[in-house]
CSV table of C-alpha atoms in Angstrom, one decimal:
chain,number,residue,atom,x,y,z
A,1,MET,CA,-3.1,-47.9,-7.1
A,2,ILE,CA,-4.1,-43.8,-7.7
A,3,LYS,CA,-3.1,-44.6,-11.9
A,4,GLN,CA,-6.1,-47.4,-11.5
A,5,ASN,CA,-8.6,-44.7,-9.2
A,6,ARG,CA,-10.9,-43.2,-11.2
A,7,ARG,CA,-13.2,-41.7,-8.9
A,8,TYR,CA,-10.1,-39.5,-7.3
A,9,ALA,CA,-7.8,-39.0,-10.2
A,10,PRO,CA,-8.9,-35.8,-11.9
A,11,PHE,CA,-9.4,-34.5,-8.1
A,12,LEU,CA,-4.8,-35.3,-8.1
A,13,ASP,CA,-4.7,-34.3,-11.6
A,14,THR,CA,-6.4,-31.0,-10.8
A,15,ALA,CA,-4.8,-30.4,-6.7
A,16,GLN,CA,-1.3,-30.3,-9.0
A,17,LYS,CA,-2.4,-28.0,-12.0
A,18,ILE,CA,-3.1,-25.5,-8.9
A,19,SER,CA,-0.5,-25.7,-6.9
A,20,ALA,CA,1.5,-25.0,-10.3
A,21,VAL,CA,-0.2,-21.9,-10.8
A,22,LEU,CA,0.2,-20.9,-7.1
A,23,ILE,CA,4.2,-21.8,-6.6
A,24,ALA,CA,5.0,-19.5,-9.7
A,25,MET,CA,2.6,-16.6,-9.1
A,26,GLY,CA,3.7,-17.0,-5.7
A,27,ALA,CA,8.1,-17.0,-7.4
A,28,PHE,CA,6.8,-14.4,-10.0
A,29,MET,CA,5.7,-11.7,-7.1
A,30,SER,CA,8.1,-12.5,-4.7
A,31,VAL,CA,9.9,-10.6,-6.6
A,32,PRO,CA,8.2,-6.9,-5.7
A,33,VAL,CA,7.7,-7.8,-2.6
A,34,VAL,CA,10.5,-7.8,-2.6
A,35,ILE,CA,11.5,-4.8,-3.7
A,36,LEU,CA,9.0,-3.3,-1.4
A,37,PHE,CA,9.5,-4.3,1.6
A,38,ASN,CA,13.1,-3.7,0.8
A,39,GLY,CA,11.8,0.1,-0.4
A,40,PHE,CA,9.8,0.0,3.2
A,41,LEU,CA,13.1,0.3,4.7
A,42,GLY,CA,15.1,1.9,3.2
A,43,TYR,CA,12.1,4.7,3.6
A,44,LEU,CA,13.0,4.4,7.2
A,45,ASP,CA,16.4,5.0,6.5
A,46,GLN,CA,17.2,1.3,6.9
A,47,SER,CA,19.5,-0.5,4.8
A,48,ALA,CA,17.5,-3.7,2.8
A,49,ILE,CA,17.5,-7.6,4.6
A,50,PRO,CA,18.9,-10.3,2.4
A,51,VAL,CA,16.6,-12.9,0.9
A,52,LEU,CA,18.4,-15.9,2.4
A,53,GLN,CA,18.4,-14.0,6.4
A,54,ASN,CA,15.1,-13.6,6.7
A,55,GLY,CA,11.9,-15.7,7.0
A,56,MET,CA,9.2,-13.0,7.0
A,57,TRP,CA,9.2,-12.7,2.9
A,58,VAL,CA,6.6,-15.7,3.1
A,59,TYR,CA,4.4,-14.1,5.3
A,60,LEU,CA,4.6,-10.7,3.5
A,61,LEU,CA,3.7,-12.2,-0.3
A,62,LEU,CA,0.6,-14.4,1.4
A,63,PHE,CA,-0.8,-10.7,3.1
A,64,SER,CA,-0.6,-8.5,0.0
A,65,ILE,CA,-1.8,-11.3,-2.5
A,66,ALA,CA,-5.0,-12.1,0.2
A,67,SER,CA,-5.1,-7.9,1.0
A,68,ALA,CA,-5.3,-7.1,-3.1
A,69,PHE,CA,-8.2,-10.5,-3.2
A,70,ALA,CA,-10.1,-9.1,-0.2
A,71,PHE,CA,-10.0,-5.1,-1.6
A,72,ALA,CA,-10.7,-6.9,-5.5
A,73,LEU,CA,-14.0,-9.4,-4.1
A,74,ILE,CA,-15.6,-5.6,-2.8
A,75,VAL,CA,-15.1,-4.3,-5.3
A,76,PHE,CA,-16.8,-7.2,-7.5
A,77,MET,CA,-20.1,-6.7,-5.0
A,78,PRO,CA,-21.9,-4.6,-7.7
A,79,SER,CA,-21.6,-7.3,-10.7
A,80,THR,CA,-23.3,-9.4,-8.5
A,81,MET,CA,-26.7,-7.6,-7.9
A,82,THR,CA,-28.5,-8.3,-11.0
A,83,MET,CA,-27.4,-12.2,-10.4
A,84,ALA,CA,-29.1,-12.3,-7.4
A,85,VAL,CA,-32.0,-10.4,-8.1
A,86,ARG,CA,-32.7,-12.5,-11.2
A,87,LEU,CA,-32.5,-16.0,-8.8
A,88,ASN,CA,-34.7,-14.7,-6.6
A,89,ALA,CA,-37.3,-14.1,-9.2
A,90,PRO,CA,-36.6,-15.8,-11.8
A,91,GLY,CA,-39.6,-14.3,-13.9
A,92,LEU,CA,-38.8,-11.2,-13.9
A,93,PRO,CA,-36.8,-9.6,-16.8
A,94,HIS,CA,-34.4,-8.7,-16.9
A,95,PRO,CA,-34.6,-4.6,-18.3
A,96,ASN,CA,-36.7,-4.3,-14.6
A,97,VAL,CA,-33.8,-6.5,-13.2
A,98,LYS,CA,-31.4,-3.7,-14.7
A,99,ARG,CA,-33.0,-0.9,-13.8
A,100,ALA,CA,-34.6,-1.6,-10.9
A,101,CYS,CA,-30.9,-2.4,-9.6
A,102,ILE,CA,-29.8,1.1,-10.5
A,103,THR,CA,-32.7,3.1,-9.5
A,104,THR,CA,-31.6,1.2,-6.5
A,105,VAL,CA,-28.3,2.6,-6.1
A,106,LEU,CA,-29.4,6.0,-7.1
A,107,VAL,CA,-31.7,6.5,-4.2
A,108,VAL,CA,-29.9,5.9,-2.0
A,109,ILE,CA,-26.6,7.5,-3.1
A,110,VAL,CA,-29.1,10.6,-3.5
A,111,ILE,CA,-30.7,10.9,-0.3
A,112,LEU,CA,-27.1,9.7,1.6
A,113,VAL,CA,-25.0,12.3,-0.5
A,114,GLY,CA,-27.9,14.8,0.6
A,115,LEU,CA,-28.6,14.7,3.8
A,116,LEU,CA,-25.2,13.8,5.2
A,117,TRP,CA,-23.9,17.3,2.6
A,118,TYR,CA,-26.9,19.3,4.2
A,119,ARG,CA,-26.4,18.2,7.8
A,120,GLU,CA,-23.8,15.3,9.0
A,121,SER,CA,-25.1,14.4,12.0
A,122,TRP,CA,-28.1,13.1,9.7
A,123,LEU,CA,-26.6,9.5,10.0
A,124,ALA,CA,-29.2,8.5,11.0
A,125,ILE,CA,-32.1,9.7,9.0
A,126,ALA,CA,-29.8,9.5,6.3
A,127,MET,CA,-29.8,5.8,6.5
A,128,ILE,CA,-33.2,5.2,7.3
A,129,SER,CA,-34.8,6.8,4.3
A,130,ALA,CA,-31.6,5.7,1.8
A,131,ILE,CA,-33.1,2.2,2.8
A,132,VAL,CA,-37.0,2.9,2.9
A,133,LEU,CA,-36.6,4.7,-0.9
A,134,GLY,CA,-34.1,2.5,-2.1
A,135,ALA,CA,-36.1,-0.8,-1.3
A,136,LEU,CA,-39.3,1.3,-2.3
A,137,GLY,CA,-38.0,2.6,-5.8
A,138,GLY,CA,-36.5,-0.4,-7.3
A,139,ALA,CA,-39.4,-2.6,-5.9
A,140,TRP,CA,-42.1,-0.4,-7.7
A,141,ALA,CA,-39.2,-0.3,-11.3
A,142,ALA,CA,-38.6,-4.5,-10.7
A,143,ILE,CA,-42.6,-4.5,-11.2
A,144,GLY,CA,-43.4,-1.8,-13.4
A,145,PHE,CA,-44.0,0.6,-11.6
A,146,VAL,CA,-47.8,-1.2,-11.1
A,147,PRO,CA,-47.4,-1.8,-7.3
A,148,SER,CA,-51.1,-4.5,-7.1
A,149,GLN,CA,-48.8,-7.6,-7.6
A,150,LYS,CA,-48.6,-10.7,-4.6
A,151,ARG,CA,-44.5,-10.0,-4.6
A,152,PHE,CA,-44.4,-6.4,-4.2
A,153,TRP,CA,-43.9,-6.8,-0.2
A,154,ALA,CA,-41.6,-9.6,-1.1
A,155,PHE,CA,-39.6,-7.0,-3.8
A,156,ILE,CA,-39.8,-4.1,-0.7
A,157,VAL,CA,-37.3,-6.6,1.2
A,158,GLY,CA,-34.8,-7.5,-1.5
A,159,PHE,CA,-33.9,-4.2,-2.5
A,160,GLY,CA,-34.1,-2.8,1.3
A,161,ALA,CA,-31.0,-5.5,1.5
A,162,MET,CA,-29.9,-4.5,-1.5
A,163,ALA,CA,-30.0,-0.3,-0.5
A,164,LEU,CA,-28.4,-2.0,2.9
A,165,LEU,CA,-26.1,-3.6,1.0
A,166,VAL,CA,-25.2,-0.3,-1.2
A,167,MET,CA,-24.4,1.9,2.2
A,168,VAL,CA,-21.4,-0.6,3.4
A,169,TRP,CA,-20.1,-0.6,0.1
A,170,THR,CA,-20.5,2.7,0.0
A,171,ALA,CA,-19.1,3.3,3.1
A,172,SER,CA,-16.1,1.1,2.9
A,173,LEU,CA,-14.7,1.9,-0.8
A,174,PHE,CA,-14.6,5.5,0.6
A,175,VAL,CA,-12.4,5.3,3.6
A,176,LEU,CA,-10.1,2.2,1.6
A,177,LEU,CA,-9.4,4.3,-1.7
A,178,ALA,CA,-9.6,7.8,0.2
A,179,PRO,CA,-5.6,8.2,0.1
A,180,LEU,CA,-5.7,6.9,-3.1
A,181,ALA,CA,-7.2,10.1,-4.7
A,182,GLN,CA,-5.5,12.8,-1.7
A,183,SER,CA,-2.5,11.4,-3.4
A,184,ILE,CA,-4.1,11.7,-6.8
A,185,ALA,CA,-5.3,15.5,-5.8
A,186,GLY,CA,-3.1,16.5,-4.0
A,187,ASN,CA,-3.9,19.4,-1.9
A,188,CYS,CA,-8.2,19.7,-2.3
A,189,PRO,CA,-9.4,17.3,-0.4
A,190,ASN,CA,-13.0,18.4,-1.5
A,191,LEU,CA,-11.9,17.9,-5.4
A,192,ALA,CA,-10.7,14.3,-4.3
A,193,ALA,CA,-14.4,13.7,-2.1
A,194,VAL,CA,-16.2,14.1,-4.7
A,195,ALA,CA,-14.1,12.9,-7.9
A,196,LEU,CA,-14.3,9.6,-5.0
A,197,MET,CA,-17.6,10.0,-4.9
A,198,LEU,CA,-18.7,9.9,-8.8
A,199,LEU,CA,-16.1,7.3,-9.8
A,200,LEU,CA,-18.2,4.9,-7.0
A,201,VAL,CA,-21.2,5.9,-8.0
A,202,ALA,CA,-19.7,5.3,-12.1
A,203,MET,CA,-18.4,2.0,-10.8
A,204,LEU,CA,-21.7,0.7,-9.1
A,205,VAL,CA,-23.6,1.9,-12.1
A,206,VAL,CA,-21.0,0.7,-14.9
A,207,SER,CA,-21.5,-2.5,-13.0
A,208,ILE,CA,-25.2,-2.7,-12.5
A,209,TRP,CA,-25.3,-2.4,-16.6
A,210,GLN,CA,-22.6,-4.3,-17.9
A,211,PRO,CA,-20.7,-6.9,-15.0
A,212,VAL,CA,-18.2,-7.2,-17.6
A,213,MET,CA,-16.9,-4.2,-18.2
A,214,GLY,CA,-17.5,-3.4,-13.5
A,215,ILE,CA,-15.9,-6.8,-13.5
A,216,LEU,CA,-12.1,-5.2,-15.5
A,217,LEU,CA,-12.5,-1.6,-14.2
A,218,GLY,CA,-12.7,-3.6,-10.4
A,219,LEU,CA,-9.7,-5.2,-11.7
A,220,LEU,CA,-7.5,-1.9,-12.4
A,221,LEU,CA,-8.6,-0.1,-9.6
A,222,THR,CA,-7.5,-3.4,-7.7
A,223,VAL,CA,-4.6,-3.0,-9.5
A,224,GLY,CA,-3.6,1.0,-8.2
A,225,TRP,CA,-5.2,0.2,-4.7
A,226,THR,CA,-2.5,-2.2,-4.5
A,227,ALA,CA,0.3,-0.1,-6.0
A,228,GLN,CA,-0.6,2.7,-3.5
A,229,GLN,CA,-0.5,0.0,-0.6
A,230,ALA,CA,2.2,-1.0,-1.5
A,231,SER,CA,4.7,1.9,-1.8
A,232,PRO,CA,6.4,3.1,1.1
A,233,ASP,CA,5.5,6.5,0.3
A,234,GLY,CA,1.8,6.7,1.8
A,235,GLY,CA,1.1,2.6,1.8
A,236,ILE,CA,0.3,0.7,4.7
A,237,MET,CA,0.7,-2.4,3.7
A,238,ILE,CA,3.9,-4.0,4.4
A,239,ALA,CA,3.4,-2.1,8.1
A,240,SER,CA,-0.2,-4.4,8.0
A,241,ALA,CA,1.7,-7.6,7.8
A,242,LEU,CA,4.5,-7.1,10.2
A,243,TYR,CA,1.9,-5.4,12.7
A,244,THR,CA,-0.2,-8.1,12.3
A,245,ALA,CA,2.4,-11.3,12.6
A,246,ASN,CA,4.0,-9.1,15.4
A,247,LEU,CA,6.9,-8.3,13.7
A,248,GLY,CA,7.4,-5.3,13.6
A,249,GLY,CA,5.7,-2.0,12.0
A,250,GLY,CA,4.4,-0.4,15.0
A,251,ARG,CA,4.5,-3.7,18.1
A,252,PRO,CA,6.5,-2.5,21.5
A,253,ALA,CA,9.6,-3.5,21.1
A,254,SER,CA,12.3,-6.2,22.2
A,255,VAL,CA,14.1,-3.8,24.7
A,256,LEU,CA,12.8,-2.5,28.3
A,257,GLN,CA,10.0,-1.0,28.9
A,258,PRO,CA,9.9,2.4,30.9
A,259,SER,CA,8.3,2.5,34.1
A,260,ASP,CA,5.7,5.5,33.4
A,261,ALA,CA,2.5,5.7,31.0
A,262,GLY,CA,3.6,5.1,27.5
A,263,GLU,CA,5.5,2.5,25.2
A,264,ILE,CA,9.2,2.2,23.2
A,265,CYS,CA,7.3,1.0,19.5
A,266,ASN,CA,9.1,-0.3,17.1
A,267,LEU,CA,8.2,0.5,13.0
A,268,GLY,CA,11.1,-1.3,11.1
A,269,VAL,CA,11.5,-4.6,11.7
A,270,ALA,CA,13.3,-6.2,14.6
A,271,GLU,CA,16.9,-6.8,12.6
A,272,ARG,CA,16.2,-2.9,11.5
A,273,PRO,CA,14.0,-1.1,14.2
A,274,VAL,CA,13.3,2.3,14.1
A,275,LEU,CA,11.8,3.2,17.3
A,276,PHE,CA,9.6,5.8,18.6
A,277,PHE,CA,7.9,6.0,22.4
A,278,GLU,CA,4.3,6.8,22.0
A,279,VAL,CA,2.6,8.3,25.3
A,280,LYS,CA,-1.3,6.1,24.1
A,281,GLY,CA,0.9,3.0,23.5
A,282,CYS,CA,1.9,1.1,20.9
A,283,SER,CA,-1.8,0.8,19.0
A,284,ARG,CA,-2.0,0.1,15.0
A,285,PRO,CA,-3.2,3.9,14.5
A,286,ALA,CA,-0.7,5.6,16.1
A,287,ALA,CA,2.6,3.1,14.5
A,288,PHE,CA,0.3,4.3,11.0
A,289,ALA,CA,0.3,7.7,12.0
A,290,ARG,CA,3.6,7.9,12.9
A,291,LEU,CA,5.1,6.4,9.7
A,292,ARG,CA,2.3,9.0,7.3
A,293,SER,CA,3.9,12.2,9.4
A,294,LEU,CA,7.4,10.5,6.9
A,295,ALA,CA,5.3,11.6,3.4
A,296,GLY,CA,5.9,14.2,1.3
A,297,LYS,CA,9.1,14.4,2.9
A,298,THR,CA,13.5,13.9,1.9
A,299,SER,CA,15.3,11.4,2.5
A,300,MET,CA,17.4,14.1,4.9
A,301,GLU,CA,13.7,15.4,6.7
A,302,ARG,CA,12.7,11.4,7.7
A,303,ARG,CA,16.4,11.3,8.9
A,304,ARG,CA,16.1,13.9,11.2
A,305,ILE,CA,12.6,13.1,12.3
A,306,ILE,CA,13.4,9.5,13.5
A,307,ARG,CA,17.0,11.4,14.7
A,308,GLU,CA,14.0,13.0,17.0
A,309,TRP,CA,12.5,9.9,17.3
A,310,THR,CA,15.2,7.9,18.9
A,311,ALA,CA,16.8,10.9,21.7
A,312,LEU,CA,13.2,10.4,22.4
A,313,VAL,CA,13.1,7.2,23.4
A,314,GLU,CA,16.7,7.7,25.4
A,315,GLN,CA,15.1,9.6,27.3
A,316,HIS,CA,12.0,7.4,28.6
A,317,ARG,CA,14.6,4.5,28.3
A,318,PRO,CA,15.0,3.5,31.9
A,319,LYS,CA,18.3,4.4,33.9
A,320,VAL,CA,20.1,1.3,34.6
A,321,PRO,CA,22.1,1.9,38.7
A,322,SER,CA,25.5,2.0,37.7
A,323,HIS,CA,27.8,0.3,40.2
């Protein structure tokens, strides 16, 4: 019956091919995920968990793929700017589209960096100025600096939305890439911030001028970001997956909680707990702060810190009355 149904057979055939590709990708990526997860446990001075005795591998794999995919979507957004403008203004020459998009981007970045570098409290003024001037600059560049056309105000609205998008994109990637930039720059945080901002501006310009090159740079950046975040030393991808699925990563431990303020949290997993006492409770920021406190330490130093956490947990564990 399926063979004779010409309407649905192509869809079934396509679904079978896609499912085979997804299964192959999952099998290929499961090996590094297993290695990374066991590396995360080793980073916490815990032994590895055999694959056959643990049911969280699929979730960790899907979480890692979804995180990398979401990051790639954010990185690729500037490559769609010229296409969006051409769809909304089909008669606009392509050189004008590129010039207008780049003008909006540069105006927004210059105003934001200039005002915030001068005075950080001027965030609202910097954002409003960047949107308004970025919209005006993009509109003038789009219509050839002749603001007498009827579509001028429509262009202002469109490039104002683009200016807002550029601000959100820049702020999001700056936060996401800050750990990677700091790990490369070492003890030079100012140099890391300047280099990261220049990289984002270059990505914006390249993605607008040559979208294909922007996509290639985005792929390279996605690979670097995923590798850094999946690394036990400084990365939080595995801990984020465990925390999100309530499998550990900083969640409350499966032990009797103390009666006073605070909670006993587990940074590892249920099979290999790494306990610490946190006055503010088992929140995600507190767990990741604990994980970052181990970064850059030797194995002996990490073991000492974990032993201190365990000793503090024993102090706050409720005392069982003896009979």
